[in-house]
Amino acid sequence: MIDITTRMEIAASAEDIFDSFVNPEKIGNFWFSRASEIWGKGKKITLSYDEFDAKVPIQVLELRQNRQIRFVWGTSDDERVVTITIAPSSDKSAVEVKEAGFQEAEAMLSNPALAEIRTYEYEEIIEHLLGQKEGGTFVLTCLKAYLENGVNTLRMGLLR
């Protein structure tokens, strides 16, 4: 299974980091414009990106208070599980975002019957995977700026 992992150290408590993700009043300061409600295990949440007129449905699989958040998103044929892990140490925390799944990409890259696949299709797959890595890095960078310096306008600079 393909997974993409991004890690960053943030000078904030595990509680503040966790709350920034699950609290619909805070998520707009660094990631999506807003969430439909506070996150809870088993809940279906809608994340909105006003700048792109987009709505992203997720289902929360697991919440471990101030330690871990797991949710699923993506299309039914390419569902991905995102795990956000928070590891506190004194006055900072390490935050890891791991997105696992990408069944469609894995099938394309590992199927010997597709050995004659065109180069541009490989390039599209790699571009998509790199885009997901960039997205994870961007989210954590915006979270760091928000929690460490009160900057809550970076996420709006994302271009597509």
mmCIF file with all atom_site columns, C-alpha atoms in Angstrom:
data_model
loop_
_atom_site.group_PDB
_atom_site.id
_atom_site.type_symbol
_atom_site.label_atom_id
_atom_site.label_alt_id
_atom_site.label_comp_id
_atom_site.label_asym_id
_atom_site.label_entity_id
_atom_site.label_seq_id
_atom_site.pdbx_PDB_ins_code
_atom_site.Cartn_x
_atom_site.Cartn_y
_atom_site.Cartn_z
_atom_site.occupancy
_atom_site.B_iso_or_equiv
_atom_site.pdbx_formal_charge
_atom_site.auth_seq_id
_atom_site.auth_comp_id
_atom_site.auth_asym_id
_atom_site.auth_atom_id
_atom_site.pdbx_PDB_model_num
ATOM 1   C CA . MET A 1 1   ? 0.000   0.000  0.000   1.00 0.00 ? 1   MET A CA 1
ATOM 2   C CA . ILE A 1 2   ? 1.281   3.451  -0.883  1.00 0.00 ? 2   ILE A CA 1
ATOM 3   C CA . ASP A 1 3   ? 1.386   5.969  1.917   1.00 0.00 ? 3   ASP A CA 1
ATOM 4   C CA . ILE A 1 4   ? 2.617   9.532  2.162   1.00 0.00 ? 4   ILE A CA 1
ATOM 5   C CA . THR A 1 5   ? 3.992   10.812 5.459   1.00 0.00 ? 5   THR A CA 1
ATOM 6   C CA . THR A 1 6   ? 4.808   14.377 6.488   1.00 0.00 ? 6   THR A CA 1
ATOM 7   C CA . ARG A 1 7   ? 6.255   15.369 9.874   1.00 0.00 ? 7   ARG A CA 1
ATOM 8   C CA . MET A 1 8   ? 6.886   18.700 11.548  1.00 0.00 ? 8   MET A CA 1
ATOM 9   C CA . GLU A 1 9   ? 7.785   19.954 15.002  1.00 0.00 ? 9   GLU A CA 1
ATOM 10  C CA . ILE A 1 10  ? 5.456   22.648 16.321  1.00 0.00 ? 10  ILE A CA 1
ATOM 11  C CA . ALA A 1 11  ? 6.038   24.723 19.449  1.00 0.00 ? 11  ALA A CA 1
ATOM 12  C CA . ALA A 1 12  ? 2.571   24.090 20.851  1.00 0.00 ? 12  ALA A CA 1
ATOM 13  C CA . SER A 1 13  ? 0.884   21.712 23.242  1.00 0.00 ? 13  SER A CA 1
ATOM 14  C CA . ALA A 1 14  ? -0.705  18.495 22.021  1.00 0.00 ? 14  ALA A CA 1
ATOM 15  C CA . GLU A 1 15  ? -4.032  19.861 23.297  1.00 0.00 ? 15  GLU A CA 1
ATOM 16  C CA . ASP A 1 16  ? -3.800  23.013 21.135  1.00 0.00 ? 16  ASP A CA 1
ATOM 17  C CA . ILE A 1 17  ? -2.800  21.013 18.059  1.00 0.00 ? 17  ILE A CA 1
ATOM 18  C CA . PHE A 1 18  ? -5.584  18.462 18.525  1.00 0.00 ? 18  PHE A CA 1
ATOM 19  C CA . ASP A 1 19  ? -8.173  21.196 19.125  1.00 0.00 ? 19  ASP A CA 1
ATOM 20  C CA . SER A 1 20  ? -7.059  23.069 16.003  1.00 0.00 ? 20  SER A CA 1
ATOM 21  C CA . PHE A 1 21  ? -8.017  20.079 13.864  1.00 0.00 ? 21  PHE A CA 1
ATOM 22  C CA . VAL A 1 22  ? -11.274 18.993 15.514  1.00 0.00 ? 22  VAL A CA 1
ATOM 23  C CA . ASN A 1 23  ? -12.738 22.381 16.427  1.00 0.00 ? 23  ASN A CA 1
ATOM 24  C CA . PRO A 1 24  ? -14.708 23.897 13.517  1.00 0.00 ? 24  PRO A CA 1
ATOM 25  C CA . GLU A 1 25  ? -13.982 27.400 14.832  1.00 0.00 ? 25  GLU A CA 1
ATOM 26  C CA . LYS A 1 26  ? -10.209 26.834 14.592  1.00 0.00 ? 26  LYS A CA 1
ATOM 27  C CA . ILE A 1 27  ? -9.657  24.703 11.483  1.00 0.00 ? 27  ILE A CA 1
ATOM 28  C CA . GLY A 1 28  ? -10.230 27.734 9.242   1.00 0.00 ? 28  GLY A CA 1
ATOM 29  C CA . ASN A 1 29  ? -7.132  29.366 10.682  1.00 0.00 ? 29  ASN A CA 1
ATOM 30  C CA . PHE A 1 30  ? -4.795  26.936 8.929   1.00 0.00 ? 30  PHE A CA 1
ATOM 31  C CA . TRP A 1 31  ? -6.519  24.326 6.700   1.00 0.00 ? 31  TRP A CA 1
ATOM 32  C CA . PHE A 1 32  ? -10.084 24.265 5.373   1.00 0.00 ? 32  PHE A CA 1
ATOM 33  C CA . SER A 1 33  ? -12.338 27.322 5.586   1.00 0.00 ? 33  SER A CA 1
ATOM 34  C CA . ARG A 1 34  ? -14.547 25.484 8.053   1.00 0.00 ? 34  ARG A CA 1
ATOM 35  C CA . ALA A 1 35  ? -15.899 22.143 9.233   1.00 0.00 ? 35  ALA A CA 1
ATOM 36  C CA . SER A 1 36  ? -19.601 21.330 9.516   1.00 0.00 ? 36  SER A CA 1
ATOM 37  C CA . GLU A 1 37  ? -19.290 20.393 13.205  1.00 0.00 ? 37  GLU A CA 1
ATOM 38  C CA . ILE A 1 38  ? -16.866 19.367 15.933  1.00 0.00 ? 38  ILE A CA 1
ATOM 39  C CA . TRP A 1 39  ? -15.150 16.104 15.039  1.00 0.00 ? 39  TRP A CA 1
ATOM 40  C CA . GLY A 1 40  ? -16.155 12.935 16.866  1.00 0.00 ? 40  GLY A CA 1
ATOM 41  C CA . LYS A 1 41  ? -15.615 9.222  16.345  1.00 0.00 ? 41  LYS A CA 1
ATOM 42  C CA . GLY A 1 42  ? -18.003 7.877  13.703  1.00 0.00 ? 42  GLY A CA 1
ATOM 43  C CA . LYS A 1 43  ? -19.158 11.335 12.603  1.00 0.00 ? 43  LYS A CA 1
ATOM 44  C CA . LYS A 1 44  ? -19.430 12.327 8.974   1.00 0.00 ? 44  LYS A CA 1
ATOM 45  C CA . ILE A 1 45  ? -17.996 15.815 8.660   1.00 0.00 ? 45  ILE A CA 1
ATOM 46  C CA . THR A 1 46  ? -18.037 18.169 5.685   1.00 0.00 ? 46  THR A CA 1
ATOM 47  C CA . LEU A 1 47  ? -14.892 20.260 5.244   1.00 0.00 ? 47  LEU A CA 1
ATOM 48  C CA . SER A 1 48  ? -15.378 23.364 3.086   1.00 0.00 ? 48  SER A CA 1
ATOM 49  C CA . TYR A 1 49  ? -12.837 25.244 0.988   1.00 0.00 ? 49  TYR A CA 1
ATOM 50  C CA . ASP A 1 50  ? -14.605 28.509 0.181   1.00 0.00 ? 50  ASP A CA 1
ATOM 51  C CA . GLU A 1 51  ? -11.772 29.695 -2.109  1.00 0.00 ? 51  GLU A CA 1
ATOM 52  C CA . PHE A 1 52  ? -12.322 26.735 -4.439  1.00 0.00 ? 52  PHE A CA 1
ATOM 53  C CA . ASP A 1 53  ? -16.080 26.343 -3.872  1.00 0.00 ? 53  ASP A CA 1
ATOM 54  C CA . ALA A 1 54  ? -15.326 22.788 -2.743  1.00 0.00 ? 54  ALA A CA 1
ATOM 55  C CA . LYS A 1 55  ? -16.712 20.504 -0.070  1.00 0.00 ? 55  LYS A CA 1
ATOM 56  C CA . VAL A 1 56  ? -14.848 17.426 1.116   1.00 0.00 ? 56  VAL A CA 1
ATOM 57  C CA . PRO A 1 57  ? -16.711 14.735 3.070   1.00 0.00 ? 57  PRO A CA 1
ATOM 58  C CA . ILE A 1 58  ? -14.771 12.766 5.665   1.00 0.00 ? 58  ILE A CA 1
ATOM 59  C CA . GLN A 1 59  ? -15.680 10.097 8.187   1.00 0.00 ? 59  GLN A CA 1
ATOM 60  C CA . VAL A 1 60  ? -13.890 10.183 11.515  1.00 0.00 ? 60  VAL A CA 1
ATOM 61  C CA . LEU A 1 61  ? -12.669 6.686  12.340  1.00 0.00 ? 61  LEU A CA 1
ATOM 62  C CA . GLU A 1 62  ? -10.879 7.320  15.615  1.00 0.00 ? 62  GLU A CA 1
ATOM 63  C CA . LEU A 1 63  ? -10.006 10.110 18.030  1.00 0.00 ? 63  LEU A CA 1
ATOM 64  C CA . ARG A 1 64  ? -7.494  9.632  20.828  1.00 0.00 ? 64  ARG A CA 1
ATOM 65  C CA . GLN A 1 65  ? -7.645  12.863 22.815  1.00 0.00 ? 65  GLN A CA 1
ATOM 66  C CA . ASN A 1 66  ? -4.565  15.023 22.153  1.00 0.00 ? 66  ASN A CA 1
ATOM 67  C CA . ARG A 1 67  ? -2.759  12.043 20.557  1.00 0.00 ? 67  ARG A CA 1
ATOM 68  C CA . GLN A 1 68  ? -4.288  10.842 17.292  1.00 0.00 ? 68  GLN A CA 1
ATOM 69  C CA . ILE A 1 69  ? -6.976  11.545 14.700  1.00 0.00 ? 69  ILE A CA 1
ATOM 70  C CA . ARG A 1 70  ? -7.905  9.041  11.976  1.00 0.00 ? 70  ARG A CA 1
ATOM 71  C CA . PHE A 1 71  ? -10.354 9.733  9.186   1.00 0.00 ? 71  PHE A CA 1
ATOM 72  C CA . VAL A 1 72  ? -11.197 8.456  5.738   1.00 0.00 ? 72  VAL A CA 1
ATOM 73  C CA . TRP A 1 73  ? -11.724 10.547 2.620   1.00 0.00 ? 73  TRP A CA 1
ATOM 74  C CA . GLY A 1 74  ? -11.541 10.242 -1.145  1.00 0.00 ? 74  GLY A CA 1
ATOM 75  C CA . THR A 1 75  ? -13.706 8.637  -3.777  1.00 0.00 ? 75  THR A CA 1
ATOM 76  C CA . SER A 1 76  ? -15.219 5.207  -3.206  1.00 0.00 ? 76  SER A CA 1
ATOM 77  C CA . ASP A 1 77  ? -12.735 3.627  -5.641  1.00 0.00 ? 77  ASP A CA 1
ATOM 78  C CA . ASP A 1 78  ? -9.739  5.451  -4.134  1.00 0.00 ? 78  ASP A CA 1
ATOM 79  C CA . GLU A 1 79  ? -10.553 5.900  -0.441  1.00 0.00 ? 79  GLU A CA 1
ATOM 80  C CA . ARG A 1 80  ? -7.637  6.991  1.720   1.00 0.00 ? 80  ARG A CA 1
ATOM 81  C CA . VAL A 1 81  ? -7.106  6.906  5.464   1.00 0.00 ? 81  VAL A CA 1
ATOM 82  C CA . VAL A 1 82  ? -5.404  9.902  7.043   1.00 0.00 ? 82  VAL A CA 1
ATOM 83  C CA . THR A 1 83  ? -3.778  9.480  10.450  1.00 0.00 ? 83  THR A CA 1
ATOM 84  C CA . ILE A 1 84  ? -2.629  12.562 12.343  1.00 0.00 ? 84  ILE A CA 1
ATOM 85  C CA . THR A 1 85  ? -0.381  11.654 15.259  1.00 0.00 ? 85  THR A CA 1
ATOM 86  C CA . ILE A 1 86  ? 0.714   14.141 17.923  1.00 0.00 ? 86  ILE A CA 1
ATOM 87  C CA . ALA A 1 87  ? 3.743   13.344 20.091  1.00 0.00 ? 87  ALA A CA 1
ATOM 88  C CA . PRO A 1 88  ? 4.291   15.962 22.807  1.00 0.00 ? 88  PRO A CA 1
ATOM 89  C CA . SER A 1 89  ? 7.630   16.727 24.452  1.00 0.00 ? 89  SER A CA 1
ATOM 90  C CA . SER A 1 90  ? 7.967   19.599 26.953  1.00 0.00 ? 90  SER A CA 1
ATOM 91  C CA . ASP A 1 91  ? 7.002   22.833 25.142  1.00 0.00 ? 91  ASP A CA 1
ATOM 92  C CA . LYS A 1 92  ? 6.601   21.411 21.629  1.00 0.00 ? 92  LYS A CA 1
ATOM 93  C CA . SER A 1 93  ? 5.029   18.516 19.770  1.00 0.00 ? 93  SER A CA 1
ATOM 94  C CA . ALA A 1 94  ? 5.920   16.439 16.753  1.00 0.00 ? 94  ALA A CA 1
ATOM 95  C CA . VAL A 1 95  ? 2.998   16.167 14.358  1.00 0.00 ? 95  VAL A CA 1
ATOM 96  C CA . GLU A 1 96  ? 2.840   13.462 11.712  1.00 0.00 ? 96  GLU A CA 1
ATOM 97  C CA . VAL A 1 97  ? 0.287   13.263 8.906   1.00 0.00 ? 97  VAL A CA 1
ATOM 98  C CA . LYS A 1 98  ? 0.150   9.929  7.114   1.00 0.00 ? 98  LYS A CA 1
ATOM 99  C CA . GLU A 1 99  ? -2.190  9.390  4.172   1.00 0.00 ? 99  GLU A CA 1
ATOM 100 C CA . ALA A 1 100 ? -2.517  5.738  3.162   1.00 0.00 ? 100 ALA A CA 1
ATOM 101 C CA . GLY A 1 101 ? -4.382  4.087  0.343   1.00 0.00 ? 101 GLY A CA 1
ATOM 102 C CA . PHE A 1 102 ? -3.927  5.298  -3.220  1.00 0.00 ? 102 PHE A CA 1
ATOM 103 C CA . GLN A 1 103 ? -5.123  1.912  -4.517  1.00 0.00 ? 103 GLN A CA 1
ATOM 104 C CA . GLU A 1 104 ? -5.607  3.243  -8.026  1.00 0.00 ? 104 GLU A CA 1
ATOM 105 C CA . ALA A 1 105 ? -2.041  4.561  -8.247  1.00 0.00 ? 105 ALA A CA 1
ATOM 106 C CA . GLU A 1 106 ? -0.602  1.395  -6.732  1.00 0.00 ? 106 GLU A CA 1
ATOM 107 C CA . ALA A 1 107 ? -2.478  -0.801 -9.196  1.00 0.00 ? 107 ALA A CA 1
ATOM 108 C CA . MET A 1 108 ? -1.163  1.251  -12.091 1.00 0.00 ? 108 MET A CA 1
ATOM 109 C CA . LEU A 1 109 ? 2.419   1.237  -10.851 1.00 0.00 ? 109 LEU A CA 1
ATOM 110 C CA . SER A 1 110 ? 2.669   -2.426 -9.815  1.00 0.00 ? 110 SER A CA 1
ATOM 111 C CA . ASN A 1 111 ? 0.665   -4.334 -12.418 1.00 0.00 ? 111 ASN A CA 1
ATOM 112 C CA . PRO A 1 112 ? 3.031   -6.140 -14.836 1.00 0.00 ? 112 PRO A CA 1
ATOM 113 C CA . ALA A 1 113 ? 0.235   -6.318 -17.400 1.00 0.00 ? 113 ALA A CA 1
ATOM 114 C CA . LEU A 1 114 ? 0.435   -2.531 -17.603 1.00 0.00 ? 114 LEU A CA 1
ATOM 115 C CA . ALA A 1 115 ? 4.142   -2.508 -18.456 1.00 0.00 ? 115 ALA A CA 1
ATOM 116 C CA . GLU A 1 116 ? 3.417   -0.641 -21.670 1.00 0.00 ? 116 GLU A CA 1
ATOM 117 C CA . ILE A 1 117 ? 1.670   2.195  -19.867 1.00 0.00 ? 117 ILE A CA 1
ATOM 118 C CA . ARG A 1 118 ? 2.459   5.528  -21.414 1.00 0.00 ? 118 ARG A CA 1
ATOM 119 C CA . THR A 1 119 ? 4.993   7.845  -19.767 1.00 0.00 ? 119 THR A CA 1
ATOM 120 C CA . TYR A 1 120 ? 2.439   10.642 -19.338 1.00 0.00 ? 120 TYR A CA 1
ATOM 121 C CA . GLU A 1 121 ? 0.247   8.329  -17.255 1.00 0.00 ? 121 GLU A CA 1
ATOM 122 C CA . TYR A 1 122 ? 3.166   7.608  -14.922 1.00 0.00 ? 122 TYR A CA 1
ATOM 123 C CA . GLU A 1 123 ? 3.845   11.333 -14.750 1.00 0.00 ? 123 GLU A CA 1
ATOM 124 C CA . GLU A 1 124 ? 0.216   12.008 -13.802 1.00 0.00 ? 124 GLU A CA 1
ATOM 125 C CA . ILE A 1 125 ? 0.376   9.413  -11.019 1.00 0.00 ? 125 ILE A CA 1
ATOM 126 C CA . ILE A 1 126 ? 3.631   10.788 -9.638  1.00 0.00 ? 126 ILE A CA 1
ATOM 127 C CA . GLU A 1 127 ? 2.328   14.365 -9.898  1.00 0.00 ? 127 GLU A CA 1
ATOM 128 C CA . HIS A 1 128 ? -0.788  13.383 -7.930  1.00 0.00 ? 128 HIS A CA 1
ATOM 129 C CA . LEU A 1 129 ? 1.245   11.680 -5.181  1.00 0.00 ? 129 LEU A CA 1
ATOM 130 C CA . LEU A 1 130 ? 3.650   14.619 -4.949  1.00 0.00 ? 130 LEU A CA 1
ATOM 131 C CA . GLY A 1 131 ? 0.660   16.966 -4.761  1.00 0.00 ? 131 GLY A CA 1
ATOM 132 C CA . GLN A 1 132 ? -0.637  15.047 -1.750  1.00 0.00 ? 132 GLN A CA 1
ATOM 133 C CA . LYS A 1 133 ? 2.800   15.333 -0.097  1.00 0.00 ? 133 LYS A CA 1
ATOM 134 C CA . GLU A 1 134 ? 2.845   19.067 -0.818  1.00 0.00 ? 134 GLU A CA 1
ATOM 135 C CA . GLY A 1 135 ? -0.631  19.354 0.691   1.00 0.00 ? 135 GLY A CA 1
ATOM 136 C CA . GLY A 1 136 ? 0.440   17.683 3.927   1.00 0.00 ? 136 GLY A CA 1
ATOM 137 C CA . THR A 1 137 ? 3.498   19.920 4.150   1.00 0.00 ? 137 THR A CA 1
ATOM 138 C CA . PHE A 1 138 ? 1.381   23.016 3.475   1.00 0.00 ? 138 PHE A CA 1
ATOM 139 C CA . VAL A 1 139 ? -1.175  22.090 6.170   1.00 0.00 ? 139 VAL A CA 1
ATOM 140 C CA . LEU A 1 140 ? 1.526   21.547 8.799   1.00 0.00 ? 140 LEU A CA 1
ATOM 141 C CA . THR A 1 141 ? 3.344   24.751 7.806   1.00 0.00 ? 141 THR A CA 1
ATOM 142 C CA . CYS A 1 142 ? 0.108   26.736 8.146   1.00 0.00 ? 142 CYS A CA 1
ATOM 143 C CA . LEU A 1 143 ? -0.641  25.039 11.490  1.00 0.00 ? 143 LEU A CA 1
ATOM 144 C CA . LYS A 1 144 ? 2.855   25.945 12.725  1.00 0.00 ? 144 LYS A CA 1
ATOM 145 C CA . ALA A 1 145 ? 2.456   29.589 11.671  1.00 0.00 ? 145 ALA A CA 1
ATOM 146 C CA . TYR A 1 146 ? -0.975  29.756 13.301  1.00 0.00 ? 146 TYR A CA 1
ATOM 147 C CA . LEU A 1 147 ? -0.063  28.174 16.642  1.00 0.00 ? 147 LEU A CA 1
ATOM 148 C CA . GLU A 1 148 ? 3.417   29.637 17.031  1.00 0.00 ? 148 GLU A CA 1
ATOM 149 C CA . ASN A 1 149 ? 2.836   33.137 15.647  1.00 0.00 ? 149 ASN A CA 1
ATOM 150 C CA . GLY A 1 150 ? -0.909  33.717 15.344  1.00 0.00 ? 150 GLY A CA 1
ATOM 151 C CA . VAL A 1 151 ? -0.726  33.876 11.537  1.00 0.00 ? 151 VAL A CA 1
ATOM 152 C CA . ASN A 1 152 ? -4.054  32.659 10.164  1.00 0.00 ? 152 ASN A CA 1
ATOM 153 C CA . THR A 1 153 ? -3.953  33.862 6.550   1.00 0.00 ? 153 THR A CA 1
ATOM 154 C CA . LEU A 1 154 ? -1.406  31.505 4.966   1.00 0.00 ? 154 LEU A CA 1
ATOM 155 C CA . ARG A 1 155 ? -3.880  28.848 3.889   1.00 0.00 ? 155 ARG A CA 1
ATOM 156 C CA . MET A 1 156 ? -5.627  31.372 1.668   1.00 0.00 ? 156 MET A CA 1
ATOM 157 C CA . GLY A 1 157 ? -2.443  31.707 -0.424  1.00 0.00 ? 157 GLY A CA 1
ATOM 158 C CA . LEU A 1 158 ? -2.765  28.206 -1.866  1.00 0.00 ? 158 LEU A CA 1
ATOM 159 C CA . LEU A 1 159 ? -3.042  28.235 -5.647  1.00 0.00 ? 159 LEU A CA 1
ATOM 160 C CA . ARG A 1 160 ? -4.357  25.487 -7.868  1.00 0.00 ? 160 ARG A CA 1
#
